[in-house]
Amino acid sequence: MSNNLLTATASIQVLKPVAEVFEMIQNPQKGMVNFWINKSSGPFTEGAMLQWGFPEFDEQFPVRVGKVIDDELITFYWEAENGKEHEVKMAFADYKGSTVVTITESGEPNTPEGLKWAIGNTEGWANFCACLKAWAEHGINLRKGAFDYRFEG
């Protein structure tokens, strides 16, 4: 196997203008805390170090913000379970007045463990996309109660 880094990718079209969808991500209090995370220490601003909380976990997760280009791109870095830092890119593009959001996360080598990571994180980012669309278009939080079964029992 080669040593190329694998990438998890997901995308979705949200029937809202780019500026509105971008703001739901850039300022978590305006969006992401309603459908993905339950806490953020602040908005995405270049160079910021954020702390995120997820409803299923007691611990906080550090997020280091990279580049932010209004209505176009947010990059951030966070630590994977194996301790490696991963880069996440969220790109926003207009499509006939709606928004195409494309998310890529990279950081794992092309190994059996890396392939398992790529599959799992592609699933996770696809879930994020579905949650974003449901919240943005209908005010529905798909994540609420979605993963209780993984932590009980």
Coordinates of N, CA and C in Angstrom, one line a residue:
M1 N 0.8 -1.2 0.0 CA 0.0 0.0 0.0 C 0.9 1.2 0.0
S2 N 0.4 2.3 -0.6 CA 1.1 3.5 -0.7 C 1.0 4.3 0.6
N3 N 1.8 5.3 0.8 CA 1.7 6.1 2.0 C 0.9 7.4 1.8
N4 N 0.1 7.5 0.7 CA -0.7 8.6 0.5 C -1.8 8.7 1.6
L5 N -2.1 10.0 2.0 CA -3.1 10.2 3.0 C -4.5 10.0 2.4
L6 N -5.3 9.3 3.2 CA -6.7 9.1 2.8 C -7.5 10.4 3.1
T7 N -8.6 10.5 2.4 CA -9.5 11.6 2.7 C -11.0 11.1 2.8
A8 N -11.6 11.6 3.8 CA -13.1 11.3 4.0 C -13.8 12.5 3.4
T9 N -14.8 12.3 2.5 CA -15.5 13.4 1.8 C -17.0 13.2 1.9
A10 N -17.7 14.3 2.0 CA -19.2 14.3 2.0 C -19.6 15.6 1.5
S11 N -20.7 15.7 0.8 CA -21.3 16.9 0.3 C -22.8 16.8 0.2
I12 N -23.4 18.0 0.2 CA -24.9 18.1 0.1 C -25.3 19.4 -0.4
Q13 N -26.4 19.5 -1.0 CA -27.0 20.8 -1.4 C -28.1 21.2 -0.4
V14 N -27.9 22.4 0.1 CA -28.9 22.9 1.1 C -29.7 24.1 0.4
L15 N -30.9 24.0 0.5 CA -31.8 25.0 -0.2 C -31.9 26.3 0.6
K16 N -30.8 26.9 0.8 CA -30.7 28.2 1.5 C -29.5 28.9 0.9
P17 N -29.4 30.2 0.9 CA -28.3 31.0 0.3 C -27.0 30.7 1.1
V18 N -25.9 30.9 0.3 CA -24.6 30.6 0.9 C -24.3 31.4 2.2
A19 N -24.6 32.6 2.2 CA -24.3 33.4 3.4 C -25.0 32.9 4.7
E20 N -26.2 32.4 4.5 CA -27.0 31.8 5.6 C -26.4 30.5 6.1
V21 N -26.1 29.6 5.2 CA -25.5 28.3 5.5 C -24.1 28.5 6.1
F22 N -23.3 29.4 5.5 CA -22.0 29.7 6.1 C -22.1 30.2 7.5
E23 N -23.0 31.1 7.8 CA -23.1 31.6 9.1 C -23.5 30.5 10.1
M24 N -24.3 29.5 9.7 CA -24.7 28.4 10.6 C -23.5 27.6 11.1
I25 N -22.5 27.6 10.3 CA -21.3 26.9 10.6 C -20.3 27.8 11.3
Q26 N -20.0 29.0 10.7 CA -19.0 29.9 11.2 C -19.3 30.4 12.6
N27 N -20.6 30.6 12.9 CA -21.0 31.0 14.3 C -21.9 29.9 14.8
P28 N -21.2 28.9 15.5 CA -22.0 27.7 16.0 C -23.3 28.1 16.8
Q29 N -23.3 29.2 17.5 CA -24.5 29.5 18.2 C -25.7 29.8 17.3
K30 N -25.4 30.1 16.0 CA -26.5 30.3 15.1 C -26.9 29.1 14.3
G31 N -26.2 28.0 14.6 CA -26.6 26.8 13.8 C -26.1 25.5 14.4
M32 N -24.8 25.3 14.4 CA -24.3 23.9 14.8 C -24.7 23.4 16.2
V33 N -24.9 24.4 17.2 CA -25.3 23.9 18.5 C -26.8 23.4 18.4
N34 N -27.5 23.6 17.4 CA -28.9 23.1 17.2 C -28.9 21.8 16.5
F35 N -27.9 21.4 15.8 CA -28.0 20.1 15.1 C -26.7 19.2 15.1
W36 N -25.6 19.7 15.7 CA -24.4 18.8 15.7 C -23.7 18.8 17.0
I37 N -23.2 19.9 17.5 CA -22.5 20.0 18.8 C -23.5 20.6 19.8
N38 N -23.1 20.5 21.1 CA -24.0 21.1 22.0 C -23.3 22.3 22.7
K39 N -22.0 22.5 22.4 CA -21.2 23.6 23.0 C -20.1 24.0 22.1
S40 N -19.8 25.3 22.0 CA -18.7 25.8 21.3 C -18.2 27.1 22.1
S41 N -16.9 27.2 22.3 CA -16.4 28.3 23.0 C -16.3 29.6 22.2
G42 N -16.7 29.5 20.9 CA -16.8 30.7 20.1 C -16.9 30.4 18.6
P43 N -16.9 31.4 17.8 CA -17.1 31.3 16.4 C -15.8 30.9 15.7
F44 N -15.8 30.4 14.5 CA -14.6 30.2 13.7 C -14.0 31.5 13.3
T45 N -12.9 31.9 13.8 CA -12.1 33.0 13.4 C -10.7 32.5 13.2
E46 N -10.0 33.0 12.2 CA -8.7 32.5 11.9 C -7.8 32.6 13.1
G47 N -7.1 31.4 13.4 CA -6.2 31.3 14.5 C -6.8 31.0 15.9
A48 N -8.1 31.0 15.9 CA -8.8 30.7 17.2 C -8.6 29.3 17.7
M49 N -8.6 29.1 19.0 CA -8.6 27.7 19.5 C -9.9 27.5 20.2
L50 N -10.7 26.7 19.7 CA -12.1 26.5 20.2 C -12.2 25.2 21.0
Q51 N -13.2 25.1 21.9 CA -13.5 23.9 22.6 C -14.9 23.5 22.2
W52 N -15.1 22.3 21.7 CA -16.4 21.8 21.3 C -16.9 20.7 22.3
G53 N -18.2 20.7 22.5 CA -18.8 19.6 23.3 C -19.8 18.9 22.4
F54 N -19.9 17.6 22.5 CA -20.9 16.9 21.8 C -21.9 16.3 22.8
P55 N -23.2 16.1 22.4 CA -24.2 15.7 23.4 C -23.9 14.3 24.0
E56 N -23.1 13.5 23.2 CA -22.9 12.1 23.7 C -21.7 11.9 24.6
F57 N -20.9 13.0 24.7 CA -19.6 12.9 25.5 C -19.5 13.9 26.6
D58 N -18.9 13.6 27.7 CA -18.7 14.5 28.8 C -17.5 15.4 28.5
E59 N -16.5 14.9 27.8 CA -15.3 15.7 27.5 C -15.4 16.8 26.4
Q60 N -14.5 17.7 26.4 CA -14.4 18.8 25.4 C -13.4 18.4 24.4
F61 N -13.6 18.9 23.2 CA -12.7 18.5 22.0 C -12.1 19.8 21.5
P62 N -10.8 19.9 21.5 CA -10.1 21.1 21.0 C -10.2 21.2 19.4
V63 N -10.4 22.4 18.9 CA -10.5 22.6 17.5 C -9.7 23.9 17.2
R64 N -8.6 23.7 16.4 CA -7.8 24.8 16.0 C -8.2 25.3 14.6
V65 N -8.6 26.6 14.6 CA -9.1 27.2 13.3 C -8.0 27.6 12.4
G66 N -8.1 27.2 11.2 CA -7.1 27.6 10.2 C -7.6 28.8 9.4
K67 N -7.9 28.6 8.1 CA -8.3 29.7 7.2 C -9.9 29.8 7.3
V68 N -10.3 31.1 7.2 CA -11.7 31.4 7.1 C -11.9 32.4 6.0
I69 N -12.6 32.1 5.0 CA -12.9 33.0 3.9 C -14.4 33.1 3.9
D70 N -15.0 34.3 4.2 CA -16.4 34.4 4.3 C -17.2 33.9 3.1
D71 N -18.2 33.1 3.4 CA -19.1 32.5 2.4 C -18.4 31.5 1.4
E72 N -17.1 31.1 1.7 CA -16.4 30.2 0.8 C -15.8 29.0 1.5
L73 N -15.1 29.2 2.6 CA -14.2 28.2 3.2 C -14.0 28.4 4.7
I74 N -14.0 27.2 5.4 CA -13.5 27.2 6.8 C -12.6 25.9 6.8
T75 N -11.4 26.1 7.4 CA -10.6 25.0 7.7 C -10.3 24.9 9.1
F76 N -10.3 23.7 9.7 CA -9.9 23.6 11.1 C -9.1 22.2 11.2
Y77 N -8.5 22.1 12.4 CA -7.7 21.0 12.7 C -8.2 20.4 14.1
W78 N -8.3 19.1 14.1 CA -8.6 18.5 15.4 C -7.9 17.1 15.5
E79 N -7.8 16.6 16.7 CA -7.1 15.4 16.9 C -7.9 14.2 16.8
A80 N -7.4 13.2 16.0 CA -8.1 11.9 15.8 C -7.9 11.0 17.1
E81 N -8.6 9.9 17.2 CA -8.5 9.0 18.3 C -7.1 8.5 18.5
N82 N -6.3 8.4 17.4 CA -4.9 7.9 17.5 C -3.9 9.0 17.8
G83 N -4.4 10.2 18.1 CA -3.5 11.3 18.5 C -3.0 12.2 17.3
K84 N -3.3 11.8 16.1 CA -2.8 12.5 14.9 C -3.8 13.7 14.7
E85 N -3.2 14.8 14.2 CA -4.0 16.0 13.9 C -4.5 15.8 12.4
H86 N -5.8 16.1 12.3 CA -6.4 16.0 10.9 C -6.9 17.4 10.5
E87 N -6.8 17.6 9.2 CA -7.3 18.9 8.6 C -8.7 18.6 8.1
V88 N -9.7 19.5 8.4 CA -11.0 19.5 7.9 C -11.2 20.7 7.1
K89 N -11.7 20.6 5.9 CA -12.1 21.7 5.0 C -13.6 21.7 4.8
M90 N -14.2 22.8 5.0 CA -15.7 23.0 4.7 C -15.7 24.0 3.6
A91 N -16.1 23.6 2.4 CA -16.2 24.6 1.3 C -17.7 24.8 1.0
F92 N -18.0 26.1 0.6 CA -19.4 26.5 0.4 C -19.4 27.1 -1.0
A93 N -20.4 26.7 -1.8 CA -20.5 27.2 -3.2 C -21.9 27.4 -3.5
D94 N -22.2 28.5 -4.2 CA -23.5 28.8 -4.7 C -23.9 27.8 -5.8
Y95 N -25.1 27.4 -5.8 CA -25.7 26.6 -6.9 C -27.1 27.0 -7.1
K96 N -27.4 27.9 -8.0 CA -28.7 28.3 -8.4 C -29.4 28.9 -7.2
G97 N -28.7 29.7 -6.3 CA -29.3 30.3 -5.2 C -29.3 29.5 -3.9
S98 N -28.9 28.2 -4.0 CA -28.8 27.4 -2.9 C -27.3 27.2 -2.6
T99 N -27.0 26.3 -1.6 CA -25.6 26.1 -1.2 C -25.2 24.7 -1.3
V100 N -24.0 24.4 -1.9 CA -23.4 23.1 -1.9 C -22.3 23.2 -0.9
V101 N -22.4 22.3 0.1 CA -21.4 22.2 1.2 C -20.6 21.0 0.9
T102 N -19.3 21.1 0.8 CA -18.4 19.9 0.6 C -17.4 19.9 1.8
I103 N -17.3 18.8 2.4 CA -16.5 18.6 3.6 C -15.4 17.5 3.3
T104 N -14.2 17.8 3.5 CA -13.1 16.8 3.4 C -12.3 16.8 4.6
E105 N -11.9 15.7 5.1 CA -11.0 15.5 6.2 C -9.9 14.6 5.8
S106 N -8.7 15.0 6.1 CA -7.6 14.1 5.7 C -6.6 14.0 6.9
G107 N -5.8 12.9 6.9 CA -4.8 12.8 7.9 C -4.4 11.4 8.2
E108 N -5.0 10.4 7.6 CA -4.6 9.0 7.9 C -4.0 8.3 6.6
P109 N -3.0 7.5 6.9 CA -2.3 6.8 5.8 C -3.2 5.7 5.2
N110 N -2.8 5.3 4.0 CA -3.5 4.2 3.3 C -3.1 2.9 3.8
T111 N -3.7 2.5 5.0 CA -3.4 1.3 5.7 C -4.8 0.7 6.0
P112 N -4.8 -0.6 6.5 CA -6.1 -1.1 6.9 C -6.8 -0.2 8.0
E113 N -6.0 0.3 8.9 CA -6.6 1.1 10.0 C -7.1 2.5 9.3
G114 N -6.3 3.0 8.4 CA -6.7 4.2 7.7 C -7.9 4.1 6.9
L115 N -8.1 2.9 6.2 CA -9.3 2.7 5.5 C -10.5 2.6 6.4
K116 N -10.4 2.0 7.6 CA -11.5 1.9 8.5 C -11.8 3.4 9.0
W117 N -10.8 4.2 9.2 CA -11.0 5.6 9.6 C -11.8 6.3 8.5
A118 N -11.3 6.2 7.2 CA -11.9 6.9 6.1 C -13.4 6.5 5.9
I119 N -13.7 5.2 6.1 CA -15.1 4.8 5.9 C -15.9 5.4 7.1
G120 N -15.4 5.3 8.3 CA -16.2 5.8 9.5 C -16.4 7.3 9.4
N121 N -15.3 8.1 9.0 CA -15.4 9.5 9.0 C -16.3 10.0 7.8
T122 N -16.2 9.3 6.7 CA -17.1 9.6 5.6 C -18.6 9.5 6.0
E123 N -18.9 8.4 6.8 CA -20.2 8.2 7.3 C -20.5 9.4 8.3
G124 N -19.6 9.7 9.1 CA -19.8 10.8 10.1 C -20.1 12.2 9.4
W125 N -19.3 12.5 8.4 CA -19.5 13.8 7.7 C -20.8 13.7 6.8
A126 N -21.2 12.6 6.3 CA -22.5 12.5 5.6 C -23.6 12.7 6.6
N127 N -23.5 12.2 7.8 CA -24.5 12.4 8.8 C -24.5 13.9 9.2
F128 N -23.4 14.6 9.3 CA -23.3 16.0 9.5 C -24.1 16.7 8.4
C129 N -23.9 16.4 7.2 CA -24.5 17.0 6.0 C -26.0 16.9 6.1
A130 N -26.5 15.7 6.5 CA -27.9 15.4 6.6 C -28.5 16.3 7.7
C131 N -27.8 16.3 8.9 CA -28.2 17.1 10.0 C -28.3 18.6 9.7
L132 N -27.3 19.1 8.9 CA -27.3 20.5 8.5 C -28.5 20.8 7.6
K133 N -28.7 20.0 6.7 CA -29.8 20.2 5.7 C -31.2 20.2 6.5
A134 N -31.4 19.2 7.4 CA -32.6 19.1 8.1 C -32.9 20.4 9.0
W135 N -31.8 20.8 9.6 CA -31.9 22.0 10.5 C -32.1 23.3 9.6
A136 N -31.3 23.5 8.6 CA -31.4 24.7 7.8 C -32.7 24.8 7.1
E137 N -33.2 23.7 6.6 CA -34.4 23.8 5.8 C -35.7 23.6 6.6
H138 N -35.7 22.9 7.7 CA -36.9 22.5 8.4 C -36.9 22.7 9.9
G139 N -35.7 23.1 10.4 CA -35.6 23.3 11.9 C -35.7 22.0 12.7
I140 N -35.3 20.9 12.1 CA -35.3 19.6 12.7 C -33.9 19.2 13.1
N141 N -33.8 18.7 14.4 CA -32.5 18.2 14.9 C -32.5 16.7 14.8
L142 N -31.8 16.2 13.7 CA -31.7 14.8 13.5 C -30.8 14.1 14.5
R143 N -29.9 14.8 15.1 CA -28.9 14.2 15.9 C -29.5 13.8 17.3
K144 N -30.5 14.6 17.8 CA -31.0 14.3 19.1 C -31.5 12.9 19.2
G145 N -30.9 12.2 20.1 CA -31.2 10.8 20.4 C -30.7 9.8 19.4
A146 N -30.0 10.2 18.3 CA -29.6 9.3 17.2 C -28.5 8.3 17.6
F147 N -27.7 8.7 18.7 CA -26.6 7.8 19.0 C -26.7 7.3 20.4
D148 N -27.8 7.4 21.1 CA -27.9 6.9 22.5 C -27.6 5.4 22.6
Y149 N -28.0 4.7 21.6 CA -27.8 3.2 21.6 C -26.3 2.9 21.7
R150 N -25.4 3.7 21.3 CA -24.0 3.5 21.3 C -23.4 3.6 22.7
F151 N -24.1 4.3 23.6 CA -23.5 4.7 24.9 C -24.2 4.1 26.1
E152 N -25.3 3.4 25.8 CA -26.0 2.8 27.0 C -25.7 1.3 27.0
G153 N -25.7 0.9 28.2 CA -25.6 -0.5 28.4 C -24.9 -1.5 28.7

